[in-house]
Tab-separated table of C-alpha atoms in Angstrom:
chain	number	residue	atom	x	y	z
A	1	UNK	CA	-26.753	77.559	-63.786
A	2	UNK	CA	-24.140	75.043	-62.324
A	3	UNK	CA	-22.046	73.401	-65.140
A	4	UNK	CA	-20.011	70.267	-65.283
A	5	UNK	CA	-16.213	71.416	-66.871
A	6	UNK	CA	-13.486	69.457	-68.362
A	7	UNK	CA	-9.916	70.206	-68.828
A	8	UNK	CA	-7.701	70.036	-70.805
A	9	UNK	CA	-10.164	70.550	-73.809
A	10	UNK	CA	-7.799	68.932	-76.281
A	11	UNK	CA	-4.715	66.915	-74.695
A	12	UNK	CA	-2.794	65.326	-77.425
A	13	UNK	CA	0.177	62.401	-76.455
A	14	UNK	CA	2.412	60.072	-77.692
A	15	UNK	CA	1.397	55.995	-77.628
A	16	UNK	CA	2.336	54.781	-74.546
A	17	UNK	CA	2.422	58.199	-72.255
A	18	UNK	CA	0.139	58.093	-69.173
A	19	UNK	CA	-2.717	60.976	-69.361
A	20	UNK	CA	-5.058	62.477	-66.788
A	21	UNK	CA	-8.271	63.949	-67.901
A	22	UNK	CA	-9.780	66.573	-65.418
A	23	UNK	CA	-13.441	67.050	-64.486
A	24	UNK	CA	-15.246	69.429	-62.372
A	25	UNK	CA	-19.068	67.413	-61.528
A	26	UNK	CA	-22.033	69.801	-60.229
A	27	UNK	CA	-21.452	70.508	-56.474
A	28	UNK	CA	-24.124	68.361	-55.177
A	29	UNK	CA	-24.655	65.799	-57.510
A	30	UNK	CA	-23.762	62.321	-55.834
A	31	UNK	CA	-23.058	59.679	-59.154
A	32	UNK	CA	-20.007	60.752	-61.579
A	33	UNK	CA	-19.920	59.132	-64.732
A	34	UNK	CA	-16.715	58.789	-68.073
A	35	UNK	CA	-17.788	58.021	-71.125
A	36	UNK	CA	-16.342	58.378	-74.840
A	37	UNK	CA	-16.895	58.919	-78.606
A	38	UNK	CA	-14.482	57.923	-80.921
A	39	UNK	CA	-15.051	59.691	-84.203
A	40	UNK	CA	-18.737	59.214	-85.667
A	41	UNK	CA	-19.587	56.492	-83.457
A	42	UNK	CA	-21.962	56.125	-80.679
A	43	UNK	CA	-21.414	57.646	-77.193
A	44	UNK	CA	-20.092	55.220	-74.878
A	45	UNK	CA	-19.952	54.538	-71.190
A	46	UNK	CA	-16.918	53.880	-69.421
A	47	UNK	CA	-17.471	53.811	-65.633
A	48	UNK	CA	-19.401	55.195	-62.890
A	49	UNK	CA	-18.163	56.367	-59.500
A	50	UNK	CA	-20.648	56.697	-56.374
A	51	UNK	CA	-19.955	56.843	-52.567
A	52	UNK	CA	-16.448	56.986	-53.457
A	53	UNK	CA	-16.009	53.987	-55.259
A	54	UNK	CA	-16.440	52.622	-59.027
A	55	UNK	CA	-20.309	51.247	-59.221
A	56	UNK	CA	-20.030	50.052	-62.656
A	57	UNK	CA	-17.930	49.585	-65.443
A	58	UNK	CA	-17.523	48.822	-69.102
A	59	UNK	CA	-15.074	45.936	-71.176
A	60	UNK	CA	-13.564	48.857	-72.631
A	61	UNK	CA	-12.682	49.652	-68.946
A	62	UNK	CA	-9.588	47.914	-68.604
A	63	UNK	CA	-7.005	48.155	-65.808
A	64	UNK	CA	-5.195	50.997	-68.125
A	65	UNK	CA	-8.010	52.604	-67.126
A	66	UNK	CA	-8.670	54.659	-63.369
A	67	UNK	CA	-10.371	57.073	-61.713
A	68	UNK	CA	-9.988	59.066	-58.373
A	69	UNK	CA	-11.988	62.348	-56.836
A	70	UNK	CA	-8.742	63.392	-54.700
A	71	UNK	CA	-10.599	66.266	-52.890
A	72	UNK	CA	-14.403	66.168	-52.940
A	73	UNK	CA	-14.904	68.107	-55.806
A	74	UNK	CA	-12.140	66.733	-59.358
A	75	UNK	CA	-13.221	64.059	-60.953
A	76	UNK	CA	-10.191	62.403	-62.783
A	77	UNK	CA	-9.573	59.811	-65.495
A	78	UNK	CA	-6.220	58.132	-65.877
A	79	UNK	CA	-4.994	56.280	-68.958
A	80	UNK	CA	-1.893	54.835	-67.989
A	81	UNK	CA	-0.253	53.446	-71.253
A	82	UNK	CA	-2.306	55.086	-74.193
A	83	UNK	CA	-3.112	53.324	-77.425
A	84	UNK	CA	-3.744	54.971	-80.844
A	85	UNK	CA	-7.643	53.530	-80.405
A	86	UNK	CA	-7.583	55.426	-77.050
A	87	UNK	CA	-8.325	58.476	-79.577
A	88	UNK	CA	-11.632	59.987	-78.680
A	89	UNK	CA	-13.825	62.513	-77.080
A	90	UNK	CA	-14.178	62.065	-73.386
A	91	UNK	CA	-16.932	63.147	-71.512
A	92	UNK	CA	-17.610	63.385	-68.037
A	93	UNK	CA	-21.045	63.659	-66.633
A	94	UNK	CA	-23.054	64.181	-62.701
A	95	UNK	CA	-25.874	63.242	-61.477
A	96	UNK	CA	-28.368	63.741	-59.311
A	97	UNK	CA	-30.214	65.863	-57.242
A	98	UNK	CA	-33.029	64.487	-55.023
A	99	UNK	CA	-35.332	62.922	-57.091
A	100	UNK	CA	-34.248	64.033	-59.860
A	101	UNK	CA	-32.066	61.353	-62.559
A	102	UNK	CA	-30.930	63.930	-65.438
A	103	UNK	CA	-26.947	63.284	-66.470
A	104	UNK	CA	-25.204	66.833	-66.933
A	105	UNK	CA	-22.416	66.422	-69.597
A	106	UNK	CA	-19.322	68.501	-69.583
A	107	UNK	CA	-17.974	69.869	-73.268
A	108	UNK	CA	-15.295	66.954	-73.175
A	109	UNK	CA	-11.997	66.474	-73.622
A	110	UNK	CA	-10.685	65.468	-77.816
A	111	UNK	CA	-7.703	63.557	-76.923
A	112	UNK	CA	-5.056	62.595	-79.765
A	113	UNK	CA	-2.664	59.731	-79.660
A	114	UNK	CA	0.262	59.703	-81.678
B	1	UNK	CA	-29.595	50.617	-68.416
B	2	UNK	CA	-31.142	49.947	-72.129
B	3	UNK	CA	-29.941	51.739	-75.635
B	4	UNK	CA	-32.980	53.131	-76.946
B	5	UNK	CA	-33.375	53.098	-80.915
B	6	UNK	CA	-33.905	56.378	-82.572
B	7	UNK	CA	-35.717	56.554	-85.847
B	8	UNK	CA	-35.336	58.046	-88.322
B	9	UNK	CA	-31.318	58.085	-88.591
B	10	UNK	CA	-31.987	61.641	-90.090
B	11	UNK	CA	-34.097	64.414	-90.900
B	12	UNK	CA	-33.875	67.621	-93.229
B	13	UNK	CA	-36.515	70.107	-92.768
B	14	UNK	CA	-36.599	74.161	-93.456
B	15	UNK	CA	-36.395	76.273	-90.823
B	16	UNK	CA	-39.887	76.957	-89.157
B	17	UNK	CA	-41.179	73.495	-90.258
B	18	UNK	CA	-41.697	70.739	-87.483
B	19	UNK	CA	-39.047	67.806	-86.351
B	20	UNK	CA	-40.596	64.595	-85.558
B	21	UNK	CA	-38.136	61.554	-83.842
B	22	UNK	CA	-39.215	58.518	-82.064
B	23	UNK	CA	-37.497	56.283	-79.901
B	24	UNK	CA	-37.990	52.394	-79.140
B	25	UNK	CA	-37.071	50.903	-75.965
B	26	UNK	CA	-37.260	46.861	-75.032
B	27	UNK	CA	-38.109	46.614	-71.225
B	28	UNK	CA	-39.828	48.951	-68.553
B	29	UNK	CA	-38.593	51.959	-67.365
B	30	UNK	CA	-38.750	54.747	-64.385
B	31	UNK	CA	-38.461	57.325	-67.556
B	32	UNK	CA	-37.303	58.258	-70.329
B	33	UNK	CA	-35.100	60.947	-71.068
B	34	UNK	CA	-34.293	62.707	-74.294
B	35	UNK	CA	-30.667	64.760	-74.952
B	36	UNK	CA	-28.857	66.588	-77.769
B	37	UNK	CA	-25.820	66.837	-79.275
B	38	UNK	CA	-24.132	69.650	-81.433
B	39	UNK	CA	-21.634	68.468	-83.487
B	40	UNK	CA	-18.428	67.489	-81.453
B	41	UNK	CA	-19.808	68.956	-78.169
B	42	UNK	CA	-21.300	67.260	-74.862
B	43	UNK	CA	-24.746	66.002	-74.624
B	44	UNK	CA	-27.413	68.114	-72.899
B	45	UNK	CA	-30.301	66.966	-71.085
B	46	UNK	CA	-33.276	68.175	-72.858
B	47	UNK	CA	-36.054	66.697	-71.049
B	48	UNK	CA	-37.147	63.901	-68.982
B	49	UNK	CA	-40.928	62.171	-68.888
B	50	UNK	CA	-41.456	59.507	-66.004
B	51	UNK	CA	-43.242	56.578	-66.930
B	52	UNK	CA	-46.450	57.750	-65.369
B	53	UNK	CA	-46.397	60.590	-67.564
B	54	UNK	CA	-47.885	60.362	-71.569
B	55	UNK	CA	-46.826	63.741	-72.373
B	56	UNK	CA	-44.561	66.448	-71.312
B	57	UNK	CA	-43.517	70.505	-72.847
B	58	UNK	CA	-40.849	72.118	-72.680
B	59	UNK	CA	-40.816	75.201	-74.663
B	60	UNK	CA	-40.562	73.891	-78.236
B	61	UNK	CA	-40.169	70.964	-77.142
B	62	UNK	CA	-42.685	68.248	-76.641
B	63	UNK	CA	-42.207	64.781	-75.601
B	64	UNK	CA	-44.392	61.887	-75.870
B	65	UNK	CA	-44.547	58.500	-73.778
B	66	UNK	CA	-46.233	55.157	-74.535
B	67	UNK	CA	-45.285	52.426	-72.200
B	68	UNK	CA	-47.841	50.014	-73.678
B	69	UNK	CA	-45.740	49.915	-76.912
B	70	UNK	CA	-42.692	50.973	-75.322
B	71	UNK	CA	-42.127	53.928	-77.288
B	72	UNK	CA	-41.435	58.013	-76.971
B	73	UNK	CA	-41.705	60.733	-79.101
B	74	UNK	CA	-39.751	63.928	-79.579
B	75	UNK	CA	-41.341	66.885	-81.890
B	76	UNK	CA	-39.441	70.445	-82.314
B	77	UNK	CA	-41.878	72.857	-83.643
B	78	UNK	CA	-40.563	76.097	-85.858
B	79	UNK	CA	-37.474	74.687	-85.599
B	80	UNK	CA	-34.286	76.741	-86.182
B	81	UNK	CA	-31.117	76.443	-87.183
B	82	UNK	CA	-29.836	76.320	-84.043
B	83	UNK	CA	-31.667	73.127	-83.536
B	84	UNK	CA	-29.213	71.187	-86.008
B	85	UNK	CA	-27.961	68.420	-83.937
B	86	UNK	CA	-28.316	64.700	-83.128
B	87	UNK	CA	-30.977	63.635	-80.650
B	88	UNK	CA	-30.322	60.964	-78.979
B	89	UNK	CA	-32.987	58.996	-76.323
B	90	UNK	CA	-32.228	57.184	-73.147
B	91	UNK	CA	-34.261	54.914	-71.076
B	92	UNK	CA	-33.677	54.849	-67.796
B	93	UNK	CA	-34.660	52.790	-64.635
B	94	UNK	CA	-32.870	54.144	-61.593
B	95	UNK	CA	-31.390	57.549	-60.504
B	96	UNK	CA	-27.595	57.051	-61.453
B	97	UNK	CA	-27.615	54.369	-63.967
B	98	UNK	CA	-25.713	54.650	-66.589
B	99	UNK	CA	-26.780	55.841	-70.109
B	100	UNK	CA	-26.296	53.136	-72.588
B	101	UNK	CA	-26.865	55.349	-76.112
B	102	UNK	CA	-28.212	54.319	-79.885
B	103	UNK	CA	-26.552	56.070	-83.157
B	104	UNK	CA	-29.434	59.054	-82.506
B	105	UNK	CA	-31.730	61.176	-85.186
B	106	UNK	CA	-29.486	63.519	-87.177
B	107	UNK	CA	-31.303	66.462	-87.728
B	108	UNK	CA	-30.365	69.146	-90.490
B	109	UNK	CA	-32.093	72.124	-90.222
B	110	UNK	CA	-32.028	74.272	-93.813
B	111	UNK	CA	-32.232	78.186	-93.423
């Protein structure tokens, strides 16, 4: 069964240093989604990406924040200037077939700022 | 998209018994869907039950809908445990909203 993957699956970085966190969506899923979980807290959303452009997006969504699917199939999230409360589990999730609305979550990356 | 509110917070059960969770939503929906999460890991889609729907199987799974009083069920018979994880419910209107998720069920389940 098609997966959605995620690399790195732990990136850690000093405060500050730009990071790029890597997702491979479903082939022919058409919405692309970011979210995160800092440690014991609720899973959050961060943006959404359809039709090549950002649909919606969260406060915690700031302009450190972008994301970019270079070549029809990546699915990236920059950080440009990390913070220590940038700590967290990213996730990046597709959707959807025809008629069909079920999110497919990749493993996530854990990333650690110093 | 609405945060549904899972109840209870958590449940311990032995293996083999039955896992009950329900899940409270405000305003109407297209469907609801229902996903878990092992500890650390991504979420996976478990099931999904449209609002036209009152109930819905899926294996062990079974999945209840009342749109009159806005609420779902999720029950996990002879659960193992493999099944330990939180369960976490999502409302949802439109294909491609966003998920907006509550603090889920924690279930522990004892060997």
């Amino acid at each position: 069964e098609p997966e959605v993957t995620q690399t790195p699956s732990h990136q850690v970085t000093q405060m500050g240093q730009e990071v790029i966190l890597r997702c491979v969506p479903i082939s022919n899923h058409l919405y692309f989604y970011w979210y995160r979980q800092i440690l014991g807290q609720k899973v959050e959303f961060l943006v959404s990406f359809y039709n090549n452009e950002i649909s919606e997006k969260s406060e915690i969504f700031d302009d450190q924040f972008s994301v970019e699917r270079p070549d029809g199939s990546n699915f990236t999230l920059k950080i440009r200037s990390t913070k220590l409360e940038d700590s967290a589990m990213y996730f990046c999730a597709s959707c959807c077939r025809a008629q069909s609305y079920e999110q497919y979550f990749g493993p996530g990356t854990r990333l650690t700022v110093t | 998209s609405q945060q549904g509110e899972e109840d209870p917070q958590a449940l311990s059960i032995q293996e083999g018994e039955n896992a009950t969770m329900n899940c409270s939503y405000k305003t109407s929906i297209n469907n609801l869907q229902w996903y878990r999460q092992n500890s650390g890991r991504g979420l996976v889609h478990l099931i999904l039950i449209r609002s036209n729907e009152r109930e819905k199987h899926s294996g062990r799974l079974r999945v209840t809908l009342d749109t009159s009083k806005k609420s779902s069920s999720l029950l996990i018979t002879a659960s193992r445990a493999a099944d330990t994880a939180s369960y976490f419910c999502a409302p949802d209107k439109a294909a491609g909203n966003k998920l907006t998720f509550g603090g889920g069920t924690r279930v522990l389940v004892k060997p």
